[in-house]
JSON list of C-alpha atoms in Angstrom, two decimals:
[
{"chain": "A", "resi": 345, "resn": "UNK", "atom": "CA", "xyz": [182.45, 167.24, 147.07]},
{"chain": "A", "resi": 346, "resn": "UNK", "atom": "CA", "xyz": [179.67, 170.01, 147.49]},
{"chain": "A", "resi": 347, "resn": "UNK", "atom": "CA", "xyz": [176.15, 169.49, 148.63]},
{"chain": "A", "resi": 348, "resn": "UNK", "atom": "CA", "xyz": [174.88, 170.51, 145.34]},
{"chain": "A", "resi": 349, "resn": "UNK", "atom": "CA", "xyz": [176.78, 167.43, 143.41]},
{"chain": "A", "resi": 350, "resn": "UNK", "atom": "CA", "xyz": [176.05, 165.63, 146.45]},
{"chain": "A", "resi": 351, "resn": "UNK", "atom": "CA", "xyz": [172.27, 166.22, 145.82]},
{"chain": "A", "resi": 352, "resn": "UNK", "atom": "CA", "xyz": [172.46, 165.48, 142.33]},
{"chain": "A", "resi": 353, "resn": "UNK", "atom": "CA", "xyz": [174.69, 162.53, 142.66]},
{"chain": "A", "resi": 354, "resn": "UNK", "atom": "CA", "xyz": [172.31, 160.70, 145.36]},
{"chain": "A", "resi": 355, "resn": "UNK", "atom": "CA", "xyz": [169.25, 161.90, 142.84]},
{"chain": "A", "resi": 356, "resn": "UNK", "atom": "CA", "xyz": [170.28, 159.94, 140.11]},
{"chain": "A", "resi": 357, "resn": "UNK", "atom": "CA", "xyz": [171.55, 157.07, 141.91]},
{"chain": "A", "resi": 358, "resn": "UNK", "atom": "CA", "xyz": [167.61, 156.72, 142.87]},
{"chain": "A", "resi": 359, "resn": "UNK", "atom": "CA", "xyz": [166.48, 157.23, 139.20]},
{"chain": "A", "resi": 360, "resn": "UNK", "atom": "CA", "xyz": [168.72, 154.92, 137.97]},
{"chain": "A", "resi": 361, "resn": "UNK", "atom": "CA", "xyz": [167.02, 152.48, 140.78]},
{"chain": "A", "resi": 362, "resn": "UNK", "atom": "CA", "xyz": [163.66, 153.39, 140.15]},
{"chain": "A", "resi": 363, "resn": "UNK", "atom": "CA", "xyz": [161.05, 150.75, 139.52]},
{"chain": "A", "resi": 364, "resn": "UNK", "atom": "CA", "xyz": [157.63, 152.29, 140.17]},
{"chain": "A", "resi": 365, "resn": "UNK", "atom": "CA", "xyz": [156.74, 152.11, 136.38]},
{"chain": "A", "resi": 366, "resn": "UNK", "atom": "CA", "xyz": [156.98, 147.85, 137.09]},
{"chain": "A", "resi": 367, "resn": "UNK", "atom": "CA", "xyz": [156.32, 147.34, 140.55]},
{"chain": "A", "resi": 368, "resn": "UNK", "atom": "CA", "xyz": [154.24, 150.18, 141.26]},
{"chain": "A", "resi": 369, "resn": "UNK", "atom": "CA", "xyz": [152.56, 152.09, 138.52]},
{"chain": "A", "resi": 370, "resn": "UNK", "atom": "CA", "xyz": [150.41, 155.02, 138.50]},
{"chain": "A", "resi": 371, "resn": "UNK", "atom": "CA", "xyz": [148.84, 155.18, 135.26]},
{"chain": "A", "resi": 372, "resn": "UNK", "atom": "CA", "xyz": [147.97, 151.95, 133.31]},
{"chain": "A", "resi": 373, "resn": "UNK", "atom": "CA", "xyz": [149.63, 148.59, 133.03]},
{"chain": "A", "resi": 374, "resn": "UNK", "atom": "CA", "xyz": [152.86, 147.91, 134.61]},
{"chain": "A", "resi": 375, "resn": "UNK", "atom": "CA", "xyz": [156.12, 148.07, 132.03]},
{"chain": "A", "resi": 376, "resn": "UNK", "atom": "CA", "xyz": [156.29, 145.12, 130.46]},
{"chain": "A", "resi": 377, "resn": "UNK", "atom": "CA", "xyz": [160.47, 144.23, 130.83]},
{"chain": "A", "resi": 378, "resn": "UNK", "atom": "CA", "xyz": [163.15, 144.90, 133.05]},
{"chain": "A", "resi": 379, "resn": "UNK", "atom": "CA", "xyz": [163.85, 149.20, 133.52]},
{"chain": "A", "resi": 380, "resn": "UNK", "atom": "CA", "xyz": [166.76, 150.52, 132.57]},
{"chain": "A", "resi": 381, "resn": "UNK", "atom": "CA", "xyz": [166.42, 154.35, 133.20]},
{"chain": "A", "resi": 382, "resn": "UNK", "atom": "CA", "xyz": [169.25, 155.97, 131.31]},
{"chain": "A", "resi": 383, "resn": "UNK", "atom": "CA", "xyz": [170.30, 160.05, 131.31]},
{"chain": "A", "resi": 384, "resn": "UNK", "atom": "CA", "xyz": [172.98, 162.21, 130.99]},
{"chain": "A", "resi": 385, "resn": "UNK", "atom": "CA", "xyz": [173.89, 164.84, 133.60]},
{"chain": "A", "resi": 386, "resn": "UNK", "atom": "CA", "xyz": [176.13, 166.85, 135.63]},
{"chain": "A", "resi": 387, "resn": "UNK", "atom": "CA", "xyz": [175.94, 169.39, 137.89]},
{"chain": "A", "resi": 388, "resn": "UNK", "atom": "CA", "xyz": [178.22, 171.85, 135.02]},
{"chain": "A", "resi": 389, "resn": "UNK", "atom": "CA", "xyz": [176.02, 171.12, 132.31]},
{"chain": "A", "resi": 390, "resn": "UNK", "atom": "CA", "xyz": [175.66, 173.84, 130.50]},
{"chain": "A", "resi": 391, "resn": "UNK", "atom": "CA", "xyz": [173.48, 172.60, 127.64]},
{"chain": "A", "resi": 392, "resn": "UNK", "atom": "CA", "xyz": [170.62, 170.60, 127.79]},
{"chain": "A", "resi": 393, "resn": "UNK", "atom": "CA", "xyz": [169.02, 168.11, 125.38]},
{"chain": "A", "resi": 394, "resn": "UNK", "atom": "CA", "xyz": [165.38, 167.28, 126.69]},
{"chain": "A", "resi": 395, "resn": "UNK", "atom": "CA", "xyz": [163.77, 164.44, 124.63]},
{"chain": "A", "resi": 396, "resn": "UNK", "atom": "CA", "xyz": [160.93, 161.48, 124.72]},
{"chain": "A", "resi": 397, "resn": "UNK", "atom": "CA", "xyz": [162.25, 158.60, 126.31]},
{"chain": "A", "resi": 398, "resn": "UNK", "atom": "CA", "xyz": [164.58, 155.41, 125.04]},
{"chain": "A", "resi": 399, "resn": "UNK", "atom": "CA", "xyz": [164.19, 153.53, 121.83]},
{"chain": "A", "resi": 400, "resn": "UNK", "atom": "CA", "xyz": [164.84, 149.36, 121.96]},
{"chain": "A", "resi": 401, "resn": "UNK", "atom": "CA", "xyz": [168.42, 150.30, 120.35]},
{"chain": "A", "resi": 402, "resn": "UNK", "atom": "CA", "xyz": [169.17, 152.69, 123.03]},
{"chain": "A", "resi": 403, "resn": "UNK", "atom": "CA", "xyz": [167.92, 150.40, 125.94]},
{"chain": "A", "resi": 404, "resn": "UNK", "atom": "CA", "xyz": [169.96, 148.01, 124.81]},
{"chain": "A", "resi": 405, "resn": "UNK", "atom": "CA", "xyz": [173.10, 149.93, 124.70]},
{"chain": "A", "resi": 406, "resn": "UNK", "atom": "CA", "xyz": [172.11, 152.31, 127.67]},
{"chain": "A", "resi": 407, "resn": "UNK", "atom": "CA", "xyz": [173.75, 155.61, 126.09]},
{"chain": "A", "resi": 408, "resn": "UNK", "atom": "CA", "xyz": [170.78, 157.85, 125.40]},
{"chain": "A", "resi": 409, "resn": "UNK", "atom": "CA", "xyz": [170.01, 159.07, 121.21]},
{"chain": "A", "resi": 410, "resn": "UNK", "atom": "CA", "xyz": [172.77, 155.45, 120.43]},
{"chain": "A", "resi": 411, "resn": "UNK", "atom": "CA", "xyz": [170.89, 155.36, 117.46]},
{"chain": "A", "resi": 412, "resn": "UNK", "atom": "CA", "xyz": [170.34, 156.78, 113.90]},
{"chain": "A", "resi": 413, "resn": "UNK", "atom": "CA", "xyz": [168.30, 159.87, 115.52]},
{"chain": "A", "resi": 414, "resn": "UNK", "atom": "CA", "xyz": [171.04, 160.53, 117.87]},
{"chain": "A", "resi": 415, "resn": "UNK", "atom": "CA", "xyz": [173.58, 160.61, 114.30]},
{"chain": "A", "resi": 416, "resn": "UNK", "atom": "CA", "xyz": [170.87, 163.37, 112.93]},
{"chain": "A", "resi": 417, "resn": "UNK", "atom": "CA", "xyz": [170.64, 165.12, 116.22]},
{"chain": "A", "resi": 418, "resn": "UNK", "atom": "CA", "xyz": [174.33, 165.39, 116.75]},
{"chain": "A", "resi": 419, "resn": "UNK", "atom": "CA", "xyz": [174.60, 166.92, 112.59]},
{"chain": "A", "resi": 420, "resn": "UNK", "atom": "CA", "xyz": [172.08, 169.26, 114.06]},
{"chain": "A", "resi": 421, "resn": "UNK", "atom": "CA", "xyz": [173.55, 170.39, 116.93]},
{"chain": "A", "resi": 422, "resn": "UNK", "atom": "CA", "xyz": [177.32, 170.40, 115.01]},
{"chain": "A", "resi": 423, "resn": "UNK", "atom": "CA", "xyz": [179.12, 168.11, 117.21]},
{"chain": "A", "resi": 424, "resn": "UNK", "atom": "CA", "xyz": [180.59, 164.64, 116.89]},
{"chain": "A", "resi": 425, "resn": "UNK", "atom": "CA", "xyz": [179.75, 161.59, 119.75]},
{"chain": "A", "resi": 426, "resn": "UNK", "atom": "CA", "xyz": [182.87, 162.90, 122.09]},
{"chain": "A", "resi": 427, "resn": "UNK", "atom": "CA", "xyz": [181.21, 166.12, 122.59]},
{"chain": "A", "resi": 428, "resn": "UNK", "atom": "CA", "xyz": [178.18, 164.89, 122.70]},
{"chain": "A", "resi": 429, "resn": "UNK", "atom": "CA", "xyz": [178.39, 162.43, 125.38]},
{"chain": "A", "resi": 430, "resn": "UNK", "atom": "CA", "xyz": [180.54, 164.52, 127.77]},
{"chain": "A", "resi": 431, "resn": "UNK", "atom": "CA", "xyz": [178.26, 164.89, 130.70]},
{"chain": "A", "resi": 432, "resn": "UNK", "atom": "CA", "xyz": [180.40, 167.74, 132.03]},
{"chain": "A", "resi": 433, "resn": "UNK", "atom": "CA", "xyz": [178.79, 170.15, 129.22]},
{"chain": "A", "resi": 434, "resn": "UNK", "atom": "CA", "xyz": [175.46, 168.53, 127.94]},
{"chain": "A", "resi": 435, "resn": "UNK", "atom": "CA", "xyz": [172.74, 166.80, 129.95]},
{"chain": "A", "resi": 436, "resn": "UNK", "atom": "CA", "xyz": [170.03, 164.34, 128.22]},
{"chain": "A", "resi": 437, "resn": "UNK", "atom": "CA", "xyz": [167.13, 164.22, 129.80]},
{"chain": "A", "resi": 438, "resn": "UNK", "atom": "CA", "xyz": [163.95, 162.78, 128.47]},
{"chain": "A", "resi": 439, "resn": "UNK", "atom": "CA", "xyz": [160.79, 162.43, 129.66]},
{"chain": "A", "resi": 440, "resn": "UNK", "atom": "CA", "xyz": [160.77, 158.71, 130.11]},
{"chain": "A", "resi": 441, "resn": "UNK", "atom": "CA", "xyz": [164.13, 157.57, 131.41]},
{"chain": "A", "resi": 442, "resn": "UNK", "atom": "CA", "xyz": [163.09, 153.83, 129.86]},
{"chain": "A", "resi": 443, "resn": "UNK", "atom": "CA", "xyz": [162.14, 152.66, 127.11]},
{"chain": "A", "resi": 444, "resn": "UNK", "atom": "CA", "xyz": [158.22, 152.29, 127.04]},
{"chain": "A", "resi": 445, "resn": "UNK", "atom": "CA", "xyz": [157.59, 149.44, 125.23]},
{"chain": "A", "resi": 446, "resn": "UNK", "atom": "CA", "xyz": [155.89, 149.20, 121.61]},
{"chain": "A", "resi": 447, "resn": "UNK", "atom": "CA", "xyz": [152.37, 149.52, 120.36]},
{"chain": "A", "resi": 448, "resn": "UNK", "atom": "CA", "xyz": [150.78, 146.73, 118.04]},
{"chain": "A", "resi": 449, "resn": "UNK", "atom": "CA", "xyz": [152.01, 148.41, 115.14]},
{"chain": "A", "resi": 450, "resn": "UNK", "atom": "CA", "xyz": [155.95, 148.12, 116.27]},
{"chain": "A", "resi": 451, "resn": "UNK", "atom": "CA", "xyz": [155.63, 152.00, 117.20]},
{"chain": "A", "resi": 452, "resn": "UNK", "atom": "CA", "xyz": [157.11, 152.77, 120.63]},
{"chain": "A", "resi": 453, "resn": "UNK", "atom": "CA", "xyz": [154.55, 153.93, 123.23]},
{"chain": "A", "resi": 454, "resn": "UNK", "atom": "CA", "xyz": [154.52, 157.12, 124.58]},
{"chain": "A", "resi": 455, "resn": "UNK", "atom": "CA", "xyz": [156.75, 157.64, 127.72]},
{"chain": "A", "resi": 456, "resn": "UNK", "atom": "CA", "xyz": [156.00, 156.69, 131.17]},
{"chain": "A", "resi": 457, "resn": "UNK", "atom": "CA", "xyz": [154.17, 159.51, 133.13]},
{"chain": "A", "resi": 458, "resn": "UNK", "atom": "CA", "xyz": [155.74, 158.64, 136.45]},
{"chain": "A", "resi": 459, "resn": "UNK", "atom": "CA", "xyz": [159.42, 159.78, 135.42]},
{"chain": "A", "resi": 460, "resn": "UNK", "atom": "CA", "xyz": [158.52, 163.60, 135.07]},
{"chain": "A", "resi": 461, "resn": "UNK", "atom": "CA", "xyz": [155.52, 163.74, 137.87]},
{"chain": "A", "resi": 462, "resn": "UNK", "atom": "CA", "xyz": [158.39, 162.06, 140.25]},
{"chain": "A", "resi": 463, "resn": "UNK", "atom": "CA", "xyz": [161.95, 162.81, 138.69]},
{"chain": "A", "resi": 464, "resn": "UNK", "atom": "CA", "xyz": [161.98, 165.70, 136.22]},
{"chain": "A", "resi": 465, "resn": "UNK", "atom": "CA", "xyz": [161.61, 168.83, 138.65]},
{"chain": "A", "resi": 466, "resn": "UNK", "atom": "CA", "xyz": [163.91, 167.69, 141.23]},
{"chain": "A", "resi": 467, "resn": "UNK", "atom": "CA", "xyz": [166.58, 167.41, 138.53]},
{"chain": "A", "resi": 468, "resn": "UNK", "atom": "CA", "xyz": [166.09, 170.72, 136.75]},
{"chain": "A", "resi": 469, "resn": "UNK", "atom": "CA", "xyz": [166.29, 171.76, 140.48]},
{"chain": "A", "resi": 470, "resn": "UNK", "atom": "CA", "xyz": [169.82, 170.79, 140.28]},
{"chain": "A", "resi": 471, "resn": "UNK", "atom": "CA", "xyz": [171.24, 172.27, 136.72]},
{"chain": "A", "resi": 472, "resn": "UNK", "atom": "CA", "xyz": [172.09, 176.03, 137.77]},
{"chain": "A", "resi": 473, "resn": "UNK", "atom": "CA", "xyz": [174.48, 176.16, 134.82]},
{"chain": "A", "resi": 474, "resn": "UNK", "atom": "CA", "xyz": [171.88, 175.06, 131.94]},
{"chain": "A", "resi": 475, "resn": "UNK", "atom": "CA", "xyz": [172.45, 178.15, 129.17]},
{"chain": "A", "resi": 476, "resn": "UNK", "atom": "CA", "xyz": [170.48, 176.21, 126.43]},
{"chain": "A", "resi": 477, "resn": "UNK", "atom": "CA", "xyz": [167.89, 173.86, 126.27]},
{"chain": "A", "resi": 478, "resn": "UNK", "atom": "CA", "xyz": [167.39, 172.01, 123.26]},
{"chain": "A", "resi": 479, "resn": "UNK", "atom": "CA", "xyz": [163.35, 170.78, 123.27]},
{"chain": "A", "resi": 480, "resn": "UNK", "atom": "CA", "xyz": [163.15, 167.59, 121.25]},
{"chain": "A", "resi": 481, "resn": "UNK", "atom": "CA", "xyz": [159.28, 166.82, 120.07]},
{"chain": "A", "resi": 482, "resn": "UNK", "atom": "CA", "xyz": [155.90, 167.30, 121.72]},
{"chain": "A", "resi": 483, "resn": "UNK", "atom": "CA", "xyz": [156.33, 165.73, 124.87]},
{"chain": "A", "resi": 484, "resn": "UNK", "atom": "CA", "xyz": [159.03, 167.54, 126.15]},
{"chain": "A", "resi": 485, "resn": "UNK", "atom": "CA", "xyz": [157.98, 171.09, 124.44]},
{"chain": "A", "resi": 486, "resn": "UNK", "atom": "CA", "xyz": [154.10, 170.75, 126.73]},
{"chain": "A", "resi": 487, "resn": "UNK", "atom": "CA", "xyz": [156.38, 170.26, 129.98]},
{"chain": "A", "resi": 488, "resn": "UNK", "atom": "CA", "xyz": [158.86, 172.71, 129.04]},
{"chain": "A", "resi": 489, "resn": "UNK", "atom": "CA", "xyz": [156.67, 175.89, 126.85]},
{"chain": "A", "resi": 490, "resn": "UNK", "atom": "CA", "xyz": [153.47, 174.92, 129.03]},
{"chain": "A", "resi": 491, "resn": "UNK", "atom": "CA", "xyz": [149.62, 174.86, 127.56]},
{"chain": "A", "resi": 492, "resn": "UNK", "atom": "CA", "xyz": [150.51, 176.96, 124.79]},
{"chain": "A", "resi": 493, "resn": "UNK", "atom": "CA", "xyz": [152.62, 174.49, 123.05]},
{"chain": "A", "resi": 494, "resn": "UNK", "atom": "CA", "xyz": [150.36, 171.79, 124.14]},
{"chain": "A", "resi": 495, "resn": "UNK", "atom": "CA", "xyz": [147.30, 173.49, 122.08]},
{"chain": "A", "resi": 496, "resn": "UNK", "atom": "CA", "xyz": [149.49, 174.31, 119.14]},
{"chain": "A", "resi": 497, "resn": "UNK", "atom": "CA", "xyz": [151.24, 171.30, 118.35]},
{"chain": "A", "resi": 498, "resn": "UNK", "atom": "CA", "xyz": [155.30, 170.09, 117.45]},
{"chain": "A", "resi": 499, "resn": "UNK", "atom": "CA", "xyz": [154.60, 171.50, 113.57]},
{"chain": "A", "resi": 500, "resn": "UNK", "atom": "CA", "xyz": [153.38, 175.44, 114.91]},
{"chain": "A", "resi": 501, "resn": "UNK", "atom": "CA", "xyz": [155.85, 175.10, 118.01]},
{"chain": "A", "resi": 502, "resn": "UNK", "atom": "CA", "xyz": [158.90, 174.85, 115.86]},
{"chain": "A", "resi": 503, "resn": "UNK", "atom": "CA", "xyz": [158.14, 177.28, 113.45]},
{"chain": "A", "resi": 504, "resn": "UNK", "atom": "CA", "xyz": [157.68, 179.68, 116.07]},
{"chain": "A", "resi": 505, "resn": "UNK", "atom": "CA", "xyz": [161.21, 179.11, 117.35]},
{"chain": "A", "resi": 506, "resn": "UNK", "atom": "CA", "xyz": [162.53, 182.61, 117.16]},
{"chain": "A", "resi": 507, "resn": "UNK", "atom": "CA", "xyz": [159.52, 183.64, 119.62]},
{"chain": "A", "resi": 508, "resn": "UNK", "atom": "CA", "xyz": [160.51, 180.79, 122.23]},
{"chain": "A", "resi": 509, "resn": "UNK", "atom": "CA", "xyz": [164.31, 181.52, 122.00]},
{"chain": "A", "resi": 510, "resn": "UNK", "atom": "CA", "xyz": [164.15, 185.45, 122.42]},
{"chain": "A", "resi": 511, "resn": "UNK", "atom": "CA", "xyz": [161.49, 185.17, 125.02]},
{"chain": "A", "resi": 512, "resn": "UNK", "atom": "CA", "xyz": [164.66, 184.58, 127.83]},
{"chain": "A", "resi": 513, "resn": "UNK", "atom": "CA", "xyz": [168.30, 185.57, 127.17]},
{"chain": "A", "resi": 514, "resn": "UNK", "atom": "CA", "xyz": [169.31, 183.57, 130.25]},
{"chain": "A", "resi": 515, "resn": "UNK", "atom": "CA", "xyz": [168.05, 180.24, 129.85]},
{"chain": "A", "resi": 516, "resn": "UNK", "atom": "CA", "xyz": [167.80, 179.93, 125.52]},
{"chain": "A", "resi": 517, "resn": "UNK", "atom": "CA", "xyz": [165.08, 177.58, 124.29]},
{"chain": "A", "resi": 518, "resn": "UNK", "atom": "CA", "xyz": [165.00, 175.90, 120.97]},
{"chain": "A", "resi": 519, "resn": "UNK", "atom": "CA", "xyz": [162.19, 173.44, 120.15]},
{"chain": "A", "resi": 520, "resn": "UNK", "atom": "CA", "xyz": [163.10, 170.72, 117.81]},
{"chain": "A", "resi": 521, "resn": "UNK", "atom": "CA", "xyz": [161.23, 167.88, 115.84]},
{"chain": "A", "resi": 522, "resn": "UNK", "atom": "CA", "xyz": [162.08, 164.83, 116.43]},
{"chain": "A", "resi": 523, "resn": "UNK", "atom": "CA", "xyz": [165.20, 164.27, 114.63]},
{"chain": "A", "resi": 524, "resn": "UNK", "atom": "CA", "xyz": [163.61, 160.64, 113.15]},
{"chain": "A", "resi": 525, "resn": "UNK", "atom": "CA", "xyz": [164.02, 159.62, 109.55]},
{"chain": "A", "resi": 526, "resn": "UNK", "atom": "CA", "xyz": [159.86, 159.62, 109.89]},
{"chain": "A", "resi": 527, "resn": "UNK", "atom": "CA", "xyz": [160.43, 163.88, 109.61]},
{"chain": "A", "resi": 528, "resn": "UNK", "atom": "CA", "xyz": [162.42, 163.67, 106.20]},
{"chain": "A", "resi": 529, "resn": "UNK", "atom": "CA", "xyz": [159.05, 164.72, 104.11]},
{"chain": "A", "resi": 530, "resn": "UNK", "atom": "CA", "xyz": [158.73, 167.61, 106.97]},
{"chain": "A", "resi": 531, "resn": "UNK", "atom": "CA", "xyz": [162.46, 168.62, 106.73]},
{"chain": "A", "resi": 532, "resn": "UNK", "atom": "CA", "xyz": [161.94, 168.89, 102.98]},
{"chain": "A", "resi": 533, "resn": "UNK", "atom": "CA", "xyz": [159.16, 171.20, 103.11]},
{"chain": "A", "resi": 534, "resn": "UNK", "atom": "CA", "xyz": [160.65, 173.37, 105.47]},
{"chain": "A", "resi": 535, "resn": "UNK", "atom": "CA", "xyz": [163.72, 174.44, 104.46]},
{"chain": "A", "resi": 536, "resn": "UNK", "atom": "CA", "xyz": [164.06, 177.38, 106.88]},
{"chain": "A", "resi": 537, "resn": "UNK", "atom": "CA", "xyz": [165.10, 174.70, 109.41]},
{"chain": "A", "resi": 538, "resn": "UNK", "atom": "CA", "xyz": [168.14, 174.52, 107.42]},
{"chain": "A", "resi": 539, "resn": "UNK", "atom": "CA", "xyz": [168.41, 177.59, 107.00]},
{"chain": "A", "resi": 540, "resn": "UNK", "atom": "CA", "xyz": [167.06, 179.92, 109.71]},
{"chain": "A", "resi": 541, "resn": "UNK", "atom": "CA", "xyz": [167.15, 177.91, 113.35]},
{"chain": "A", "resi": 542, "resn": "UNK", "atom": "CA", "xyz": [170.25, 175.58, 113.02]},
{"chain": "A", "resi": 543, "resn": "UNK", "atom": "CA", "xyz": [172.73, 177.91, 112.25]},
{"chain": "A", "resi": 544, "resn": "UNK", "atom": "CA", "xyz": [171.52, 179.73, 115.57]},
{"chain": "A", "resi": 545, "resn": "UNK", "atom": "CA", "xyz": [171.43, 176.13, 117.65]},
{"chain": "A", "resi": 546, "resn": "UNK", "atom": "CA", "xyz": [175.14, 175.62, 116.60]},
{"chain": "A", "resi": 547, "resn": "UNK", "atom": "CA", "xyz": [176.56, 179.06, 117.24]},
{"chain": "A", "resi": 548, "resn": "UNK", "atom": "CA", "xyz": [175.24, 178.47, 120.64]},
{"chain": "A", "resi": 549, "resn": "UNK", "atom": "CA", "xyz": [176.40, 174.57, 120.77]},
{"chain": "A", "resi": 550, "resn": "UNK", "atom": "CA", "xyz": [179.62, 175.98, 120.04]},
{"chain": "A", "resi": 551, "resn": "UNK", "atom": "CA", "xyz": [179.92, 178.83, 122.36]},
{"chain": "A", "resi": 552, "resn": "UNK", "atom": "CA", "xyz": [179.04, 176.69, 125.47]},
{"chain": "A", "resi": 553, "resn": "UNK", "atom": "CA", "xyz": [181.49, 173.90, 124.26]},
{"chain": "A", "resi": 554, "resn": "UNK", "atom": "CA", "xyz": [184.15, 176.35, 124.34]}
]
């Protein structure tokens, strides 16, 4: 085995053993319930989905988007679950590895801070073969687009697609809303998603498949 898939291999062995956000936090209350830090990833990846972290269906079956946003994501993307889940072409990475825990209102929180201050560069570190990146809500689009996408918001980010996937031919970008049933109203107003950017995220999906 190489020291590259050693690397990554011994990497997420520790994320998948990480505890900080219980026993050790760095920002607010400890997690509330046992971790269960769950991600897709190989070191011949050559797409990558980058999300928000675990919902309580997902940590319960610990594969990540094992839910009815994963079914939406996967009509997005044009693939069915054996494609999707084969860790030799697509990585899942979100920004919380576990699921955060729910607000009052049966919302989930945001995710945990420590996973991308301590995990997320180290990992990128280790995808050489990443062609796409698929950029799922506002989370992931500030760590991956930077301030810009931070001031703008999910709504301007997306409709500026085009912009964000021309702006490098070698590593492809494509910022997505969250593919919730809470965006139907937004998916009906803008039918150029239809229309315009998935066409372009598939023709991609299916030329890195191949």
């Amino acid at each position: 085995m190489s020291s590259h898939a050693n690397a990554l291999g011994g990497l997420v062995r520790s994320i998948r053993a990480c505890r900080i956000c219980r026993d050790n936090p760095r920002y607010g209350k400890p997690l509330g319930h046992e971790p269960r830090p769950i991600l897709q990833i190989s070191k011949t990846s050559r797409i990558c989905i980058a999300g928000q972290a675990p919902g309580t269906r997902v940590h319960k079956s610990g594969r990540p988007f094992d839910d009815p946003s994963g079914v939406r994501l996967r009509q997005w993307l044009g693939i069915d679950e054996v494609a999707f889940y084969d860790s030799s072409k697509i990585a899942i990475i979100g920004m919380g590895f576990c699921f955060p825990g729910l607000r009052p209102d049966g919302s989930d929180l945001p995710p945990r801070r420590e996973c991308a201050e301590i995990w997320r560069a180290a990992l990128f570190a280790q995808l050489p073969s990443v062609k796409l990146l698929v950029i799922i809500g506002g989370y992931a689009q500030r760590w991956h687009l930077g301030q810009e996408a931070a001031k703008q918001g999910v709504n301007q980010t997306v409709q500026q697609w085009r912009d964000v996937y021309d702006a490098d031919p070698s590593l492809r970008r494509i910022p997505l809303p969250h593919p919730s049933w809470h965006n139907n109203k937004w998916l009906e107003r803008n039918p150029w998603f239809d229309a315009d950017l998935l066409p372009v995220l598939r023709a991609d999906v299916r030329r890195l498949l191949k």
